[in-house]
mmCIF file of C-alpha atoms and ligand atoms in Angstrom:
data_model
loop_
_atom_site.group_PDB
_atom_site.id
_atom_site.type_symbol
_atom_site.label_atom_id
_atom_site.label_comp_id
_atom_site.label_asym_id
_atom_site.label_seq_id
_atom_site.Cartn_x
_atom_site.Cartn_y
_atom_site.Cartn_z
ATOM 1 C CA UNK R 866 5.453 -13.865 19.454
ATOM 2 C CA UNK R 867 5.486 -14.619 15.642
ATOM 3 C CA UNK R 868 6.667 -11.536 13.627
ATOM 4 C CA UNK R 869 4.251 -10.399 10.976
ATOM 5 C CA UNK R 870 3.882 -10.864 7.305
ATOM 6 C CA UNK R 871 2.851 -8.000 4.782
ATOM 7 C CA UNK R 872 1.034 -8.280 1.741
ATOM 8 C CA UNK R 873 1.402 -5.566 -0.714
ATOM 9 C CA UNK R 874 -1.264 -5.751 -3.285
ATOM 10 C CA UNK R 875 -0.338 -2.915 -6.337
ATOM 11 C CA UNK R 876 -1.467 -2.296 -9.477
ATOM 12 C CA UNK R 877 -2.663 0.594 -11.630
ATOM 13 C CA UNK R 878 -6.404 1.823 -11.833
ATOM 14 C CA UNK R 879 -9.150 -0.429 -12.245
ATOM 15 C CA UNK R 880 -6.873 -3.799 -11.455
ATOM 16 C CA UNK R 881 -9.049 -5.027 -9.056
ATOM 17 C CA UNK R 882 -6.796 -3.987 -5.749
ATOM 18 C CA UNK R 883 -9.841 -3.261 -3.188
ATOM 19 C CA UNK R 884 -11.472 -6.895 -4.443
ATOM 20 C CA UNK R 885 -8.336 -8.381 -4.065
ATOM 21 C CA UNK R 886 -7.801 -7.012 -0.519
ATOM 22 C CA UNK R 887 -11.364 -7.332 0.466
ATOM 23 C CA UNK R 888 -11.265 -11.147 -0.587
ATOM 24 C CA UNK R 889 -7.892 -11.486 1.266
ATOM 25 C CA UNK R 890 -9.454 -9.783 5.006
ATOM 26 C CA UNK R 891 -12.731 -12.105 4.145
ATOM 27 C CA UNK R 892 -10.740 -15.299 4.984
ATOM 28 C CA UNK R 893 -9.420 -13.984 8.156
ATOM 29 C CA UNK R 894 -12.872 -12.729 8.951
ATOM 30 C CA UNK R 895 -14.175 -16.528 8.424
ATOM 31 C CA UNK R 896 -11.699 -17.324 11.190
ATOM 32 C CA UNK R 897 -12.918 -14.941 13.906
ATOM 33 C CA UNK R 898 -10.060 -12.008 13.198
ATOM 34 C CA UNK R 899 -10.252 -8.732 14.490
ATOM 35 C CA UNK R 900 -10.156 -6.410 11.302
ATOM 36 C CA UNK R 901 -9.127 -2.934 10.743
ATOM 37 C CA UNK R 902 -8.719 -1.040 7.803
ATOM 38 C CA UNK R 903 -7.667 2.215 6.723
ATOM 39 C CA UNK R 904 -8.138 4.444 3.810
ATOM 40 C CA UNK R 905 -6.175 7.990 3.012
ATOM 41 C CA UNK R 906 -8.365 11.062 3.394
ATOM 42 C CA UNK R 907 -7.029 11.910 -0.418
ATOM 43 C CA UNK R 908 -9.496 8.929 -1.713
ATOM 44 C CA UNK R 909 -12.895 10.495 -0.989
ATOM 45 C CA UNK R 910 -14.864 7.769 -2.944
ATOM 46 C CA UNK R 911 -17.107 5.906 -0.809
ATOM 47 C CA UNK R 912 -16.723 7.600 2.332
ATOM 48 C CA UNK R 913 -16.380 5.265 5.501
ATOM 49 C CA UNK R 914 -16.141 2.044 2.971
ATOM 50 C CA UNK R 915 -13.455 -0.172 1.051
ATOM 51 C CA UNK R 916 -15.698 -1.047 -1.532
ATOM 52 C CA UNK R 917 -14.770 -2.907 -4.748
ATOM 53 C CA UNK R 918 -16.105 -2.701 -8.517
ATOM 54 C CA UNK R 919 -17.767 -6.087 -7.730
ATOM 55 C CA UNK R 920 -19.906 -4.997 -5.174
ATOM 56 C CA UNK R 921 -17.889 -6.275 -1.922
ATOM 57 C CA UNK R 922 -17.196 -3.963 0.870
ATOM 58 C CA UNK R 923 -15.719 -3.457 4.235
ATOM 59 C CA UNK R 924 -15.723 -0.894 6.948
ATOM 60 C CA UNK R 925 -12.859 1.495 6.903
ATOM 61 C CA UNK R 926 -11.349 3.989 8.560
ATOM 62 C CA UNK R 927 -10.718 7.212 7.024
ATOM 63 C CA UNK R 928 -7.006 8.817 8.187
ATOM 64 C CA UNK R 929 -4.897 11.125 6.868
ATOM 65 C CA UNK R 930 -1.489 11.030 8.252
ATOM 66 C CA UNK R 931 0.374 7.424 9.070
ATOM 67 C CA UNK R 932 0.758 8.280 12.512
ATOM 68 C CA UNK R 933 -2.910 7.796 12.661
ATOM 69 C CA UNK R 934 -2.745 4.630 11.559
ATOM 70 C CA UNK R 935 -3.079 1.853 15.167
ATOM 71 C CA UNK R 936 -3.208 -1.661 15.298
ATOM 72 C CA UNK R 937 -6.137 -1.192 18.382
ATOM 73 C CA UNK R 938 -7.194 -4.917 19.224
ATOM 74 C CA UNK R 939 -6.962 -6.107 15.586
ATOM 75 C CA UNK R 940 -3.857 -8.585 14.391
ATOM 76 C CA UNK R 941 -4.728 -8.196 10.890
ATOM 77 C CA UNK R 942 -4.543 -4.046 9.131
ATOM 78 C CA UNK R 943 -5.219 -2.819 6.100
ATOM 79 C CA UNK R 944 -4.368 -0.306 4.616
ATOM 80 C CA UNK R 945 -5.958 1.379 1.396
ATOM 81 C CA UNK R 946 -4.424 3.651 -1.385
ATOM 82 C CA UNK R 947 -0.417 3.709 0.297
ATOM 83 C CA UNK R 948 0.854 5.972 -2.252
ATOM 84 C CA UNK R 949 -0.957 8.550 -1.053
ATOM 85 C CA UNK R 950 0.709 8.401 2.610
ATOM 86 C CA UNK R 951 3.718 10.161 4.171
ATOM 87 C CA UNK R 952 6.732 8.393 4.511
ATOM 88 C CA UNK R 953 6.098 7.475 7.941
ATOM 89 C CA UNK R 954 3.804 5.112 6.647
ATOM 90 C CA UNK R 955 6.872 2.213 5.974
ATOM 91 C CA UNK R 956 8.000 2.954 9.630
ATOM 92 C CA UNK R 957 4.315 2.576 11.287
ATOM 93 C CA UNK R 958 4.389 -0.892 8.642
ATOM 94 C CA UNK R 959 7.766 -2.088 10.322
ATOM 95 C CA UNK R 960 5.986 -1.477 13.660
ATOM 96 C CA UNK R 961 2.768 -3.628 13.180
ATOM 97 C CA UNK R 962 4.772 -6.137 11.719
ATOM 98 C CA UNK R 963 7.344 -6.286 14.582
ATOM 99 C CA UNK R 964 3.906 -6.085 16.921
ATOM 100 C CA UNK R 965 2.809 -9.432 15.229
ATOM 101 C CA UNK R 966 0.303 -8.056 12.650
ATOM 102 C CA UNK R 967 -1.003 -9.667 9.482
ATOM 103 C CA UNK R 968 -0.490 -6.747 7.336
ATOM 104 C CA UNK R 969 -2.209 -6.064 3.467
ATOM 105 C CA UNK R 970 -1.594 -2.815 1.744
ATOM 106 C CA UNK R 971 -2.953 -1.758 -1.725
ATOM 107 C CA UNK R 972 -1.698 0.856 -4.165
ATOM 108 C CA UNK R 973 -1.271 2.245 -7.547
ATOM 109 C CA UNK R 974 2.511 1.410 -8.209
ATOM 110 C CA UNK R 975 3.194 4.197 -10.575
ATOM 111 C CA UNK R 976 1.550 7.495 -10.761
ATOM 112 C CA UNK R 977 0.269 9.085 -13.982
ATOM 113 C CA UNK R 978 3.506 9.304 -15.632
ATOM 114 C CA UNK R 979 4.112 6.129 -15.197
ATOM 115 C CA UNK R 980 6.768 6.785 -12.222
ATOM 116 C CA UNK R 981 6.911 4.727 -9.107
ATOM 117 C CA UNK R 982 4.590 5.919 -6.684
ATOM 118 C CA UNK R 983 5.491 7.494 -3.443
ATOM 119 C CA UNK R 984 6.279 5.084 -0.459
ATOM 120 C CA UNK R 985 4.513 2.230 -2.937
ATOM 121 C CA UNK R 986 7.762 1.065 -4.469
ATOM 122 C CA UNK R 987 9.321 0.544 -0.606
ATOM 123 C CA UNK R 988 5.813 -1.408 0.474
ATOM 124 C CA UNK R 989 6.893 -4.150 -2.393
ATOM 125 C CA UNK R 990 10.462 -4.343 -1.995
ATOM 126 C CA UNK R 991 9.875 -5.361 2.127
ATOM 127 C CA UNK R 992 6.105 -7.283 1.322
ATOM 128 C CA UNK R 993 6.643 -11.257 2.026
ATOM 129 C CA UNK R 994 4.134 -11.490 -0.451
ATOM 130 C CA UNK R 995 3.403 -9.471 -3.504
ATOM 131 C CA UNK R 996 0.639 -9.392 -5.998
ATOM 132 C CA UNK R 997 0.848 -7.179 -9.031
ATOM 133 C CA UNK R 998 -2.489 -6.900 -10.590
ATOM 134 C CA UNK R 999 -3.363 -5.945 -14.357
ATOM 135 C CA UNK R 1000 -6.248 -4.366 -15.845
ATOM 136 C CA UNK R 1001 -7.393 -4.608 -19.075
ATOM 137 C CA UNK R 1002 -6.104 -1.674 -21.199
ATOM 138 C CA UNK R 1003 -9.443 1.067 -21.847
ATOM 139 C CA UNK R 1004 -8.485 1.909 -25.764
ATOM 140 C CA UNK R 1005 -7.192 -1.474 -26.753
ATOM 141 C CA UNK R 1006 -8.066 -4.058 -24.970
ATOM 142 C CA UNK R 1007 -4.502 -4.997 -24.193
ATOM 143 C CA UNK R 1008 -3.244 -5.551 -20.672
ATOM 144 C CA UNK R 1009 -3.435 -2.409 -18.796
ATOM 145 C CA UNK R 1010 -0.448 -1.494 -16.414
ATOM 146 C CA UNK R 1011 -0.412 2.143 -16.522
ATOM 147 C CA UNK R 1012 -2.766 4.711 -15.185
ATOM 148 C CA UNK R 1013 -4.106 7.393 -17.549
ATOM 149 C CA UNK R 1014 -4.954 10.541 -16.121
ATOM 150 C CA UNK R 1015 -7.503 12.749 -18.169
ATOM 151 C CA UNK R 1016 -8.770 16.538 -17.989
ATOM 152 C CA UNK R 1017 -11.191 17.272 -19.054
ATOM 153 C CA UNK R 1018 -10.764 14.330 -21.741
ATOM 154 C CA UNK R 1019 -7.401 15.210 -22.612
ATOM 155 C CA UNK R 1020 -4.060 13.388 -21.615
ATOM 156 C CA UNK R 1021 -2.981 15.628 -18.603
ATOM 157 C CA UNK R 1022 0.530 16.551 -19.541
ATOM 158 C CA UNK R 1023 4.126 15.774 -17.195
ATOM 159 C CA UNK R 1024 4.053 18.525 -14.823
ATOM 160 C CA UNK R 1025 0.738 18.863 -13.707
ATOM 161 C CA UNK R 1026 0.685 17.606 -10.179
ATOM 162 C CA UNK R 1027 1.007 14.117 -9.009
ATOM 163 C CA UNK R 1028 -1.942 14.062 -6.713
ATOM 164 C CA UNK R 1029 -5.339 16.294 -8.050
ATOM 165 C CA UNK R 1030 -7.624 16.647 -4.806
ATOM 166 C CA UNK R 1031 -11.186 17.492 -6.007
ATOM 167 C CA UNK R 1032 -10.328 18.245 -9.752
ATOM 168 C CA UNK R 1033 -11.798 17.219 -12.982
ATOM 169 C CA UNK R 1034 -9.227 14.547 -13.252
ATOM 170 C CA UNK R 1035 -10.139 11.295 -14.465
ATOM 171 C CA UNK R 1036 -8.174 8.108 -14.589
ATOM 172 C CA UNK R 1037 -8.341 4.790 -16.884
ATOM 173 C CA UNK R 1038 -6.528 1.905 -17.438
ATOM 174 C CA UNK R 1039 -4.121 1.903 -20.270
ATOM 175 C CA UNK R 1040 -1.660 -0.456 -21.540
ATOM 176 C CA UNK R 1041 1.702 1.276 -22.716
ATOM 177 C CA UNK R 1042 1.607 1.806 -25.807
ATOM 178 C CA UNK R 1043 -1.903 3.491 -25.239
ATOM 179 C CA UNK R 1044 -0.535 5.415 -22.289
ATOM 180 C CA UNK R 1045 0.056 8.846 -23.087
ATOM 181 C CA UNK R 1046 1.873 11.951 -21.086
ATOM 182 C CA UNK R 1047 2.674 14.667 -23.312
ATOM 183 C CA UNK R 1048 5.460 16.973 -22.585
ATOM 184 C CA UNK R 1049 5.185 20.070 -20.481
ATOM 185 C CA UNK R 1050 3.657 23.306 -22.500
HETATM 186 ZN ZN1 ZN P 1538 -3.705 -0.273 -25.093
#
């Protein structure tokens, strides 16, 4: 059996990682391939869908641990949002991929300091392809490679959390010199 190749798709918010993904799974659909794909439970936009800014969507499965995470019938997974995922999510990777599984993972690379991301920066050093997307930067128009996260309009400062569940956090695009994390109060 042929091993199996993963794709890690990462970027920072609004760099077109679900369209990328969803165009990527379209060509294997075209071909008669059994498709999965899964989505952290942390990502409630959506619901049951992968859906991109452009309009394009897929079914997905909504999971919260990486144990939940099965390759069913399906040679080709994918696998939505990775940085939000336990560690046992580069294990249950090695798995599909030793199983024979076409394997495409998106993420935001760096959180909202601008830190690598959780089980992210693993997912690209082992990908036998990686894409690396860019946005375009909200305040400048510059390339955007950093996430912004905002409260309530305002630059949310280093130590608040890494992952807000069901705040009134919002995130942009920024390049880096736009990108701003003030210091702890
Ligand atoms: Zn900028």
């Amino acid at each position: 059996m042929k091993h199996g190749r993963l794709h890690t798709i990462a970027g920072c918010m609004s760099s077109g990682k679900t369209g990328e993904l969803i165009r990527l799974l379209s060509r294997h659909r075209v071909i008669g391939d059994d498709i999965v794909i899964y989505k952290h439970s942390v990502d409630t936009r959506d619901g049951d869908k992968a859906r991109s800014r452009l309009g394009t969507e897929m079914e997905a499965i909504v999971v919260s641990s990486s144990d939940q995470i099965m390759r069913g019938p399906c040679r080709v997974v994918g696998i939505e949002e990775a940085q939000f995922f336990d560690e046992g999510l580069v294990k249950r990777v090695q798995e599909l991929l030793d199983d024979g599984c076409q394997v495409y993972v998106t993420g935001l690379n760096q959180d909202f300091r601008g830190e690598p991301f959780g089980v992210m920066p693993v997912l690209m050093s082992l990908a036998d392809e990686l894409s690396l997307l860019t946005a375009i930067c909200q305040k400048c128009h510059g390339v955007g490679t950093r996430t912004q996260r905002l409260i309530d309009g305002e630059p949310a400062p280093w130590d608040s959390p890494t992952v807000l569940v069901g705040g009134a956090d919002y995130y942009e695009a920024r390049c880096p010199d736009c990108h701003e994390v003030p210091a702890a109060e």
